[in-house]
Coordinates of C-alpha atoms in Angstrom, one line a residue:
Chain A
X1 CA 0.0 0.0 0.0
X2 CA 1.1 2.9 -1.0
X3 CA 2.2 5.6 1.9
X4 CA 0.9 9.2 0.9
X5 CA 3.2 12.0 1.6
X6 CA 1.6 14.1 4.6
X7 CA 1.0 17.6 2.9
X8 CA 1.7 20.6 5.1
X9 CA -0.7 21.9 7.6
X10 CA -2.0 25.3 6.1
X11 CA -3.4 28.0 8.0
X12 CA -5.0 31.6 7.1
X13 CA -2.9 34.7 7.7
X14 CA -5.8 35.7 9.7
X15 CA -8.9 34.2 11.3
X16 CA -12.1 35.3 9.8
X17 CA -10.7 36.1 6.0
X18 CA -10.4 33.4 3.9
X19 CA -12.6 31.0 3.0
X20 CA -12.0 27.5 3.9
X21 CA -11.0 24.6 2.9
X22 CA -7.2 25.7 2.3
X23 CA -6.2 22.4 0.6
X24 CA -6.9 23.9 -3.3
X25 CA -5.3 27.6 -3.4
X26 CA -7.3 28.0 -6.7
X27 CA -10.8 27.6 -4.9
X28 CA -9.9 30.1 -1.6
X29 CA -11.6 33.0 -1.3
X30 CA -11.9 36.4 0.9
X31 CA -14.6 36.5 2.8
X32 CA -17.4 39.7 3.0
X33 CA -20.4 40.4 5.6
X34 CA -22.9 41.3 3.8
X35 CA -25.1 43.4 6.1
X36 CA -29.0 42.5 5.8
X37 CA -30.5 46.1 7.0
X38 CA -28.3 48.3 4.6
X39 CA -26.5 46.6 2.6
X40 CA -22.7 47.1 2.8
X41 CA -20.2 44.8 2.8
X42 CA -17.2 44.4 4.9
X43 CA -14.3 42.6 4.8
X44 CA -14.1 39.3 6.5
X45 CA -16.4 37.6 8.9
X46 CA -17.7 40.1 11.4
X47 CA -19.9 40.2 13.5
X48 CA -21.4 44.0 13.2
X49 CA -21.5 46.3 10.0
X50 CA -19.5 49.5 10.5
X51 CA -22.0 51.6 8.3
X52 CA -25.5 51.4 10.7
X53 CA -24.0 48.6 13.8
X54 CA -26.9 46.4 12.1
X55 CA -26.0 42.9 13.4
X56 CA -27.6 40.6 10.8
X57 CA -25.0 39.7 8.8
X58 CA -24.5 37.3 5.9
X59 CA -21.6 35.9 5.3
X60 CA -20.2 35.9 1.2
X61 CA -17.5 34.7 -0.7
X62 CA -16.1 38.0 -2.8
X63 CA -15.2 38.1 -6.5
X64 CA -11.8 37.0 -7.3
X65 CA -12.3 39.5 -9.9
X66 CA -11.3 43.6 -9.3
X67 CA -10.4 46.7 -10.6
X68 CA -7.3 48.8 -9.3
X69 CA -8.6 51.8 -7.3
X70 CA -5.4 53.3 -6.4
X71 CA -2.1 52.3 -5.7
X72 CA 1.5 53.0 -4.3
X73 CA 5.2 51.2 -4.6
X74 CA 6.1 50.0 -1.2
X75 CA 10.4 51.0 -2.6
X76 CA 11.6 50.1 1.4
X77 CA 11.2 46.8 3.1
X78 CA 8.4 47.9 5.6
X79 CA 9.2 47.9 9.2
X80 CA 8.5 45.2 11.9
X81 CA 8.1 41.0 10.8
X82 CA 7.7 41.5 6.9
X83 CA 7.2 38.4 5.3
X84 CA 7.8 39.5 1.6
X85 CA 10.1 41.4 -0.6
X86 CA 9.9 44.8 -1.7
X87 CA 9.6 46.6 -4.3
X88 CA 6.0 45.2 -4.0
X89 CA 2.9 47.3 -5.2
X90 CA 0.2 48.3 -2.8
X91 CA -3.6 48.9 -3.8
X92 CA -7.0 49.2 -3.3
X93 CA -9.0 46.4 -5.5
X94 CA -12.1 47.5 -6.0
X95 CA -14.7 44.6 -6.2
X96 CA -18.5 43.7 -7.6
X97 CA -19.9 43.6 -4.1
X98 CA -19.1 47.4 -3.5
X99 CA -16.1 46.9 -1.3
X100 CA -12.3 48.6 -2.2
X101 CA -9.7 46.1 -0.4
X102 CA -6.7 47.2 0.3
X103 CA -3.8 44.2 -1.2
X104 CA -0.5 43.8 -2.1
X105 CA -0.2 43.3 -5.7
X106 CA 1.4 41.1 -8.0
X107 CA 3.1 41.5 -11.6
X108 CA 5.2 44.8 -12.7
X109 CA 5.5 47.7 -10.2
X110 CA 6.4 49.6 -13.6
X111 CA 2.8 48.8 -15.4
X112 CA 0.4 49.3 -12.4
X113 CA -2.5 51.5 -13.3
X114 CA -5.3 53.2 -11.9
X115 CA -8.4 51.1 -13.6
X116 CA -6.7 47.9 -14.5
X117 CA -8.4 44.7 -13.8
X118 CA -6.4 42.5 -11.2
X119 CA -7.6 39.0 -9.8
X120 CA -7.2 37.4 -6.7
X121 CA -4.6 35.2 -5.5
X122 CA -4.2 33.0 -2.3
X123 CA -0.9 31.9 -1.7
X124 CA 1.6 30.6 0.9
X125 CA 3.6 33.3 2.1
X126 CA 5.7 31.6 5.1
X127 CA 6.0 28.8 7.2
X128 CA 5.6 29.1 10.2
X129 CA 7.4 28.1 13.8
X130 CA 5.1 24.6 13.6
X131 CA 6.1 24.1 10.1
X132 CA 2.6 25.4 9.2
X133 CA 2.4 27.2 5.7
X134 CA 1.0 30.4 6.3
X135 CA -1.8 31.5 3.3
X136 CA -1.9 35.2 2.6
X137 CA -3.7 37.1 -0.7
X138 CA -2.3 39.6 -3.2
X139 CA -4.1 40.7 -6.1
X140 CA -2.3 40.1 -9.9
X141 CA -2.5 41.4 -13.2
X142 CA -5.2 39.5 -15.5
Chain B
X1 CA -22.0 80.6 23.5
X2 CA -20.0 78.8 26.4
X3 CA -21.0 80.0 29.7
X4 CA -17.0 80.1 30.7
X5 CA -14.7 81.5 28.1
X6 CA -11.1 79.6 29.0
X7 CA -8.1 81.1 27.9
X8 CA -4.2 80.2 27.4
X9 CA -2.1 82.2 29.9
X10 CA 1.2 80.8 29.0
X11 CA 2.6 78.7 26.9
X12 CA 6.5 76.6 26.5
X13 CA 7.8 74.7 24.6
X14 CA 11.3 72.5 24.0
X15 CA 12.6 72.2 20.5
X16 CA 12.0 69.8 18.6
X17 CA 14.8 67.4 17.8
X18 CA 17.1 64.7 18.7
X19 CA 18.4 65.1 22.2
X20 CA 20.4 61.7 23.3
X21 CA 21.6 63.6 26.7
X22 CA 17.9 64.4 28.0
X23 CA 15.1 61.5 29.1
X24 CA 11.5 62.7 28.0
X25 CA 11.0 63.6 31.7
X26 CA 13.7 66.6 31.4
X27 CA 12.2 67.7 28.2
X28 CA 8.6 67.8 29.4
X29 CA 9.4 69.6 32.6
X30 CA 11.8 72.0 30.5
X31 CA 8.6 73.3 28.6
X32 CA 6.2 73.4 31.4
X33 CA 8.9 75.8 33.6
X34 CA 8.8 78.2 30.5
X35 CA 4.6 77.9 30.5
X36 CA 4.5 78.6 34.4
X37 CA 7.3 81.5 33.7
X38 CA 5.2 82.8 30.9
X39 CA 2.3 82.7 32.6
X40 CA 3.7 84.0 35.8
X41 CA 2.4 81.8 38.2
X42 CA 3.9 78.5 40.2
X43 CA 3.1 74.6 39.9
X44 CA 1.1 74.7 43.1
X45 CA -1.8 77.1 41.0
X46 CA -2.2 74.7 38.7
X47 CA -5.5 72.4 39.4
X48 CA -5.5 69.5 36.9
X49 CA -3.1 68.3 34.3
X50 CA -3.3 66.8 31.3
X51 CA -0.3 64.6 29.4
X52 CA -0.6 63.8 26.2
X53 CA 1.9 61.1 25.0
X54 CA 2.2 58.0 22.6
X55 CA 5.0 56.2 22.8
X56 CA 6.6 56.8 26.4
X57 CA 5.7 54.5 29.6
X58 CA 2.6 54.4 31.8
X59 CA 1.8 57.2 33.8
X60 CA 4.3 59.5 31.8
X61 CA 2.7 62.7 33.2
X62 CA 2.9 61.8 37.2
X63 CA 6.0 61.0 36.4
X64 CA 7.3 64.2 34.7
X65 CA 5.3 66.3 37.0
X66 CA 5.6 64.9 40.1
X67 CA 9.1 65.6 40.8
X68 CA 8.0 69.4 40.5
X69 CA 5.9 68.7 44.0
X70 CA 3.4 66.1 44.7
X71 CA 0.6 68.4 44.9
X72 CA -2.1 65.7 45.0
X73 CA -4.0 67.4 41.3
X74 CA -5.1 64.7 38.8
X75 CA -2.5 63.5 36.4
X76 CA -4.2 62.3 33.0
X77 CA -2.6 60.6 30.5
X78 CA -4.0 60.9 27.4
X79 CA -3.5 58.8 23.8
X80 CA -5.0 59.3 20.0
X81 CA -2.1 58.9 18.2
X82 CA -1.2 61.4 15.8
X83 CA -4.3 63.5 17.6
X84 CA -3.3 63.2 21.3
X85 CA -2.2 66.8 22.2
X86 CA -5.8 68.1 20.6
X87 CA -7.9 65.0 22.8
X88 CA -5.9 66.3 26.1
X89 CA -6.8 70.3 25.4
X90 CA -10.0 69.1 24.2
X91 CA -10.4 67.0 28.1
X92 CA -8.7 70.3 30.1
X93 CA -11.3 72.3 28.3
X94 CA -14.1 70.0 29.3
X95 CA -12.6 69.9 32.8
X96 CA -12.6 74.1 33.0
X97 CA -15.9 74.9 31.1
X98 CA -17.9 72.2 33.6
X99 CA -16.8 74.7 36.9
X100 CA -14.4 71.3 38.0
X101 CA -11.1 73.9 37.7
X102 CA -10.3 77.2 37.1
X103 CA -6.6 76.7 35.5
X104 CA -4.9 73.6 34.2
X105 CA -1.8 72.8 32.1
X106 CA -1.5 70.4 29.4
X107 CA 1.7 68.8 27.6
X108 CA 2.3 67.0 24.7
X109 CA 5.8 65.7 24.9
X110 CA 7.3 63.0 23.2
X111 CA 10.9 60.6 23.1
X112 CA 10.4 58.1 19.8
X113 CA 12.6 55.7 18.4
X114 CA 14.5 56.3 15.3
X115 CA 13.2 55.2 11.8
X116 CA 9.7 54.0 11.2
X117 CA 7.5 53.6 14.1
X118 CA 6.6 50.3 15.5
X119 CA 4.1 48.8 13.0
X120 CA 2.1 46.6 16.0
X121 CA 1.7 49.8 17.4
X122 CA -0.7 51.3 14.5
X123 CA -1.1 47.6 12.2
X124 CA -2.7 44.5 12.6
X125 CA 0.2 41.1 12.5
X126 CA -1.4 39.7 9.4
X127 CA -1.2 43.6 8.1
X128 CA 2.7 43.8 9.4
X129 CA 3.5 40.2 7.4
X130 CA 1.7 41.3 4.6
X131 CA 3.7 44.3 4.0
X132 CA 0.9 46.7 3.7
X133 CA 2.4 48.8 7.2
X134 CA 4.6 51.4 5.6
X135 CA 3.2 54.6 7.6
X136 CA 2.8 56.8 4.3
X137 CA 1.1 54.2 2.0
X138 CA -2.1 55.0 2.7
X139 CA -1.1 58.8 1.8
X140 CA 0.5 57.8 -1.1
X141 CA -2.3 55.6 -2.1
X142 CA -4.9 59.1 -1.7
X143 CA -2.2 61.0 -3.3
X144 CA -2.3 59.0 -6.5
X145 CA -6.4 58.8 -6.1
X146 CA -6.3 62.4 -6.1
X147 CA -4.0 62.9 -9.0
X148 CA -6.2 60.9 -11.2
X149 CA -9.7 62.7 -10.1
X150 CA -8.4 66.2 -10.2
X151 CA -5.1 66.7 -12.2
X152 CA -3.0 67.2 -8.8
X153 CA 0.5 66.9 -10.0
X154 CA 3.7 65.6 -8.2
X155 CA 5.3 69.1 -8.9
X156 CA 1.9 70.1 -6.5
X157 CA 3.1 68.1 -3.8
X158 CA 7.4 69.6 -4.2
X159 CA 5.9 73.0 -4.2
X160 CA 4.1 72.3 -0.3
X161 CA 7.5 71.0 0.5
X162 CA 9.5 73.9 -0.8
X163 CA 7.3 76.1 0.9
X164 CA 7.4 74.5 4.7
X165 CA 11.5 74.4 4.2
X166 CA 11.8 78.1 3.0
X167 CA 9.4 78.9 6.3
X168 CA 10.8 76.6 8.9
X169 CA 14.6 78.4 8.3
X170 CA 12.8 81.5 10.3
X171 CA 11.8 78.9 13.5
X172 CA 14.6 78.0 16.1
X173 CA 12.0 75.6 17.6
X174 CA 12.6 73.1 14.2
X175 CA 14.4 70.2 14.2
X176 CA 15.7 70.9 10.2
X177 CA 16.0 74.1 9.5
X178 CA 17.3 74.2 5.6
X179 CA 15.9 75.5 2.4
X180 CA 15.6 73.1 -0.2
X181 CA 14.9 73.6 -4.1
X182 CA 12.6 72.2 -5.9
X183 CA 14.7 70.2 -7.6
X184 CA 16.2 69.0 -4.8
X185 CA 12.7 67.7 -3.7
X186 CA 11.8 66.1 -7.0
X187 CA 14.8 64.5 -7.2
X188 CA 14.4 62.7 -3.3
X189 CA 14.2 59.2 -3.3
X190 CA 10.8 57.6 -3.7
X191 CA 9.6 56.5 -0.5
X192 CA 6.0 55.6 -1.4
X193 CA 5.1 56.8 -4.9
X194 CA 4.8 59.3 -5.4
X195 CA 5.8 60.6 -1.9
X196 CA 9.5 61.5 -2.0
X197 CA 11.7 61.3 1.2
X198 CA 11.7 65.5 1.0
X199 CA 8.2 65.4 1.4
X200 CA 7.7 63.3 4.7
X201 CA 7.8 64.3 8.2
X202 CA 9.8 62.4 10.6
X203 CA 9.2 61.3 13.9
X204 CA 11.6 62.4 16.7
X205 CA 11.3 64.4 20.1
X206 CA 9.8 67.1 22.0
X207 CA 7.6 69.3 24.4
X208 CA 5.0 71.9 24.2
X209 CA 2.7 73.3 27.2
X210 CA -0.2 75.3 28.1
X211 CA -2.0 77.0 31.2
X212 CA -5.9 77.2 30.4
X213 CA -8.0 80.0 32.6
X214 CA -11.2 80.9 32.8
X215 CA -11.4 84.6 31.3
X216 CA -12.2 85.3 35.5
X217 CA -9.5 84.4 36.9
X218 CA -6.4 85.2 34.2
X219 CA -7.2 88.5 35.0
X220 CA -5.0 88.6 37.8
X221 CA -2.4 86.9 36.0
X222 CA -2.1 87.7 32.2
X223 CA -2.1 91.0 30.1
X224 CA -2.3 88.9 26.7
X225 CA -4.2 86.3 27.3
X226 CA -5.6 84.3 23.8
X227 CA -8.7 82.6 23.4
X228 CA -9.6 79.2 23.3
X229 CA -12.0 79.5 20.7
X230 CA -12.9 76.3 19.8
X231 CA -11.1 72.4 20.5
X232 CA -13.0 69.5 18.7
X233 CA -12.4 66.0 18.3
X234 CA -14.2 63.5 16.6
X235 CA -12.9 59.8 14.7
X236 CA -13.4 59.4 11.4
X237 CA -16.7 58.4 9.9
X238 CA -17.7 54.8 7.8
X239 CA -15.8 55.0 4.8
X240 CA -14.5 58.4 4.9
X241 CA -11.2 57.6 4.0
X242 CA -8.9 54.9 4.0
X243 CA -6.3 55.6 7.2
X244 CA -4.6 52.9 9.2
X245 CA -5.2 50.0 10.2
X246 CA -8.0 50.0 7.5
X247 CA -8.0 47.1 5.7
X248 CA -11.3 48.3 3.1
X249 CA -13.6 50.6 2.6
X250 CA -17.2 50.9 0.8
X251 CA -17.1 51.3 -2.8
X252 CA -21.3 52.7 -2.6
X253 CA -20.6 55.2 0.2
X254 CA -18.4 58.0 0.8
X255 CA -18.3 60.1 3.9
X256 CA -17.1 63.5 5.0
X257 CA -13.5 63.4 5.6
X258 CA -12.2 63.6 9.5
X259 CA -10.6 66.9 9.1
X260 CA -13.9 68.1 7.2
X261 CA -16.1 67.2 9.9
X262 CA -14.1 67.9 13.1
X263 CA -13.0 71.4 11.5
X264 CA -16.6 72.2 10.6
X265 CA -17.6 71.3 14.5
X266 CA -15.1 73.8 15.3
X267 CA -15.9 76.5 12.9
X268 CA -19.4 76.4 14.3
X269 CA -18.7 76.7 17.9
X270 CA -15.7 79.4 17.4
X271 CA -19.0 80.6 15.0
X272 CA -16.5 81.9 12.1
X273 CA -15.3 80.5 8.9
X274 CA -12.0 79.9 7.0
X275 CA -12.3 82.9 5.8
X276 CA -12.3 84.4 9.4
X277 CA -8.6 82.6 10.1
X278 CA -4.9 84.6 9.3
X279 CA -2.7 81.2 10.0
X280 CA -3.0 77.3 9.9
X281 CA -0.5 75.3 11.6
X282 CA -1.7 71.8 9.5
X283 CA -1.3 67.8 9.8
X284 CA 1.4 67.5 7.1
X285 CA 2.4 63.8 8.0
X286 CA 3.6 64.4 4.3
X287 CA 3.2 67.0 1.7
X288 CA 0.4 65.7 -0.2
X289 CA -1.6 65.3 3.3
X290 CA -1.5 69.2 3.6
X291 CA -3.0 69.6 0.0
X292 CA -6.2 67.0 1.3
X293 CA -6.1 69.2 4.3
X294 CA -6.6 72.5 2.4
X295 CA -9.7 71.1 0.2
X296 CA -10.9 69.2 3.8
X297 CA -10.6 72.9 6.0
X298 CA -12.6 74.4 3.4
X299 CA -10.1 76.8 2.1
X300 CA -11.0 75.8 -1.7
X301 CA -13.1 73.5 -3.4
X302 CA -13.2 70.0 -3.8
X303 CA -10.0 69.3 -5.9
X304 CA -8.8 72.9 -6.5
X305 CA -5.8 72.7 -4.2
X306 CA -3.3 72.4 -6.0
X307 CA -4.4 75.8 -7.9
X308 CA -4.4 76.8 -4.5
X309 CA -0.7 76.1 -4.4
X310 CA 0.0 77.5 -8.0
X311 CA -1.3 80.9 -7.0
X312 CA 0.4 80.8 -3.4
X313 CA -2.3 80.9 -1.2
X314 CA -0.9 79.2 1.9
X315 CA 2.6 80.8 1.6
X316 CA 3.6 83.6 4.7
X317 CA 2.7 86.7 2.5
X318 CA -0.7 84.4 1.3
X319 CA -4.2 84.8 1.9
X320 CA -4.1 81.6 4.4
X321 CA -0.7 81.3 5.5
X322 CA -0.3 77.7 6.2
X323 CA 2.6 76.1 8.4
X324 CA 4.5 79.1 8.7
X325 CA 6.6 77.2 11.1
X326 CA 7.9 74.6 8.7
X327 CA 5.5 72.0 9.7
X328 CA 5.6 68.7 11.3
X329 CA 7.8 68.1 7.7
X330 CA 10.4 70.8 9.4
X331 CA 9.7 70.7 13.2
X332 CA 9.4 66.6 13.0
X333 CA 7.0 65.0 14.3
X334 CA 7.1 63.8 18.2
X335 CA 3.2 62.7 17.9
X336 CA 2.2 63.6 21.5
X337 CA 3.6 66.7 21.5
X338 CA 3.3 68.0 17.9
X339 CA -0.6 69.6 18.1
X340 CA 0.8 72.0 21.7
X341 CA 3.7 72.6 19.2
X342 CA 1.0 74.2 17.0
X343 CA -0.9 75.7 19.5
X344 CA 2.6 77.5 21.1
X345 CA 3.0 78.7 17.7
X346 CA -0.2 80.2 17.0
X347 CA -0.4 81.6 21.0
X348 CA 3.0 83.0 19.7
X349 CA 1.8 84.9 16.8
X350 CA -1.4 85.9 18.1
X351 CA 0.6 87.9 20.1
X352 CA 3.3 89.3 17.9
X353 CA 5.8 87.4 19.2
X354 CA 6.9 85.1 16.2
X355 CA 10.2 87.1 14.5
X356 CA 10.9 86.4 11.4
X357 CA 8.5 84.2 10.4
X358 CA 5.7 86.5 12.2
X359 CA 2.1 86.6 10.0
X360 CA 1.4 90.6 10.1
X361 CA -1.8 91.4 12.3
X362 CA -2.3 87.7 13.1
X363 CA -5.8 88.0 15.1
X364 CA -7.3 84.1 14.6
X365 CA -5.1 80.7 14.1
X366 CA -6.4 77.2 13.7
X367 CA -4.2 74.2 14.7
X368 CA -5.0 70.8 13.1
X369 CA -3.7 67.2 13.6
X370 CA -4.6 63.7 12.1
X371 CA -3.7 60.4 12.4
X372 CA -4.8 56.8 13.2
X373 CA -7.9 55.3 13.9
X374 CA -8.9 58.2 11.7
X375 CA -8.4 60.6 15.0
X376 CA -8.8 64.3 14.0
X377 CA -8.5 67.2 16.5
X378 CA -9.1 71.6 15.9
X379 CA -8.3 74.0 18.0
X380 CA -9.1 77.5 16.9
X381 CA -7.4 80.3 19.4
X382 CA -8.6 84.2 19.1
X383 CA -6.7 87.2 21.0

């Protein structure tokens, strides 16, 4: 019988913001609350909506799909436990469900653009202490 | 109309800078000796005080003022980031206007650590690992928004800088004191586009103090007293911007900006305008912040501010003279103490007292501060 090769725990960067299971990258998504009395969606699961403090919430799976709001180039490694490497673009993705996220981005620092259409990207971004890989999200160039 | 009008009897203040042979403690107490001085009164007159600090230990302001006699007043330590020194006026003016005291001091003062602040200290971890906790993204990100809605250029953003440089050579209180030209600031590194390093404040170290009075009682005290027009505070709104530790806002909704809101709260209980006020002393985390600031205050529409700049508006000689002391860009930025720094200045030139950099016939000033958690304070001072 044949012995498969235990695949690495994977956990989410954060609690509460990516859908689960994390076993196929390709099928993750970030998770909204849709808020029942007024209709605004935040990021992650939460459990009041900042717009009215309704607390009838639904939580959705958001478009992979966005558009670049605005942006930045992050030219220094940022301070404190960075995980990445810079020069790394920084946005806000704006999405279907009415919500601007704000991501790191993948692809060309040289050919972001306000308006360009980006889609989103789970990946592991370290591993961790326990030898857990660590899934985190960017947003790339389609 | 307030039933008690307060007042600032004296005002101190330590320069701000980088000063390895002093702990925050000396610093603090160095510009509440010139406030009592100025004021001409002793520690044991004052009722209540008010420190207003970030990044030093607990109970900062017992322990700076203390050691100057262990009068038995309240201490209170106060914290809103960026916004601290306007939250502890804003509490001393609360504590004066309800009857509870008659005079009170409050301090800003600050000791920070070189470089970038401590990301925990404003970010989320998963933000931190991320990378998305370099302090002037989010400004960078507006800046760019801004340039795209309404033409702003980067030559815009140089020309703020040039001006706060050119002003802060006049003010001994600032930590850099150089003129730069404008090539010079266009050709700074990038830190964030399109924020270049000539263009950002940094954060160092400092002191400013106060004595509030009710109108009543500074009479025996002080022959130029300046009013305490006006000291609001408020946090920013849903989806009013995108400050840290944001991680999203609405794409449907967009509110008032903090500095538009908390400014107009101020303009109606000081019951003037913009229009009414000879000096700003502005938030300029970075150079592009003051131009938001400018549209946000109400000094020109919606997306006209970098005409504003053009035609010179907020230079010394302008019609709204804005950071005539170099800014937080020139002074630095030590967070606690920088909105007393503003408030010193403006007590300064409200009485003619300014030198070089003094903005003729100065009558009405507004001081302004931003920062995290979308905290915004405005203190508007009258003579």
């Amino acid at each position: 019988m044949m012995v498969e090769k235990p695949e690495k725990k994977r956990i989410p960067i954060r609690e509460r913001l990516l859908s689960k299971p994390l076993s196929r990258l390709e099928d993750v998504r970030l998770l909204g609350s849709k808020c029942k009395n007024c209709g605004e969606v935040g990021l992650g699961e939460v459990s009041s909506c900042q717009n009215c403090a309704g607390e009838d919430l639904e939580v959705i799976h958001l478009s992979q799909n966005g558009k670049l709001w605005t942006y930045t180039v992050i030219r220094n490694s940022p301070p404190g436990d960075f995980k990445g490497k810079v020069p790394m673009g920084e946005g806000l993705v704006e999405l279907p469900e009415g919500i601007r996220v704000k991501s790191p981005l993948g692809g060309d620092i040289e050919k972001l653009e306000i308006g360009m259409d980006l889609k989103f990207t789970a990946y592991p971004l370290y591993e961790n202490e326990n030898g857990e890989e660590v899934i985190a999200f960017r947003f790339d160039p389609v | 109309m307030k039933e008690r009008e307060i007042v600032i009897i004296g005002c101190g203040m330590h320069k701000f800078g980088r000063f390895a042979d002093e702990s925050y403690a000396d610093i603090g107490r160095e510009a509440i000796r010139m406030a009592l001085q100025d004021a001409g009164i002793s520690w044991k007159d004052i009722q209540a005080a008010y420190c207003s600090t970030m990044y030093l230990p607990a109970t900062s302001g017992a322990r700076i003022m203390r050691p100057l006699g262990a009068t038995g007043i309240p201490i209170c330590d106060v914290e809103a980031a960026c916004a601290s020194g306007g939250v502890a006026m804003r509490q001393a003016m609360l504590g004066l206007e309800s009857g509870e005291y008659d005079i009170a001091l409050v301090l800003g003062v600050e000791k920070m650590p070189r470089g970038f602040m401590d990301p925990l200290m404003l970010y989320e971890r998963w933000q931190v690992e991320m990378g998305m906790s370099t302090n002037p993204s989010y400004w960078a990100m507006r800046a760019r928004r801004h340039m795209y809605e309404h033409g702003t250029t980067e030559l815009h953003i140089a020309k703020v800088a040039h001006k706060s440089h050119r002003n802060s050579v006049n003010n001994p209180y600032s930590m850099y004191q150089k003129e730069f030209t404008l090539d010079e600031i266009l050709n700074s590194p990038l830190v964030c586009d399109p924020i270049r390093l000539l263009e950002i404040c940094a954060p160092n170290e400092g002191a400013a103090a106060v004595i509030l009075c009710t109108k009543e009682k500074a009479r025996q005290y002080s022959q130029k007293p300046v009013t305490v027009a006006a000291c609001t505070h408020t946090i920013t709104l849903y989806s009013a911007d995108f400050r840290v530790p944001l991680d999203s806002m609405s794409a449907k909704i967009l509110n008032p900006g903090p500095t538009e809101k908390t400014s107009k709260k101020a303009y109606e209980v000081a019951g003037i305008g913009p229009e009414d006020i000879n000096l700003f002393e502005v938030q300029d985390t970075d150079c592009f912040c003051e131009i938001e600031i400018y549209e946000e205050l109400g000094l020109c529409p919606l997306g006209d501010a970098g005409k504003l700049v053009d035609e010179g508006v907020t230079e010394i000689g302008g019609k709204y003279p804005v950071n005539v002391s170099g800014g937080l860009l020139c002074k630095g930025e030590p967070v606690g103490a920088s909105h007393l720094g503003q408030v010193v200045e403006i007590v300064w030139q409200l009485r003619n007292e300014a030198g070089k950099r003094q903005v003729k016939g100065a009558k009405v000033g507004l001081a302004h501060v931003l920062g995290a958690g979308g905290n915004c304070a405005v203190t508007i001072l009258k003579t």
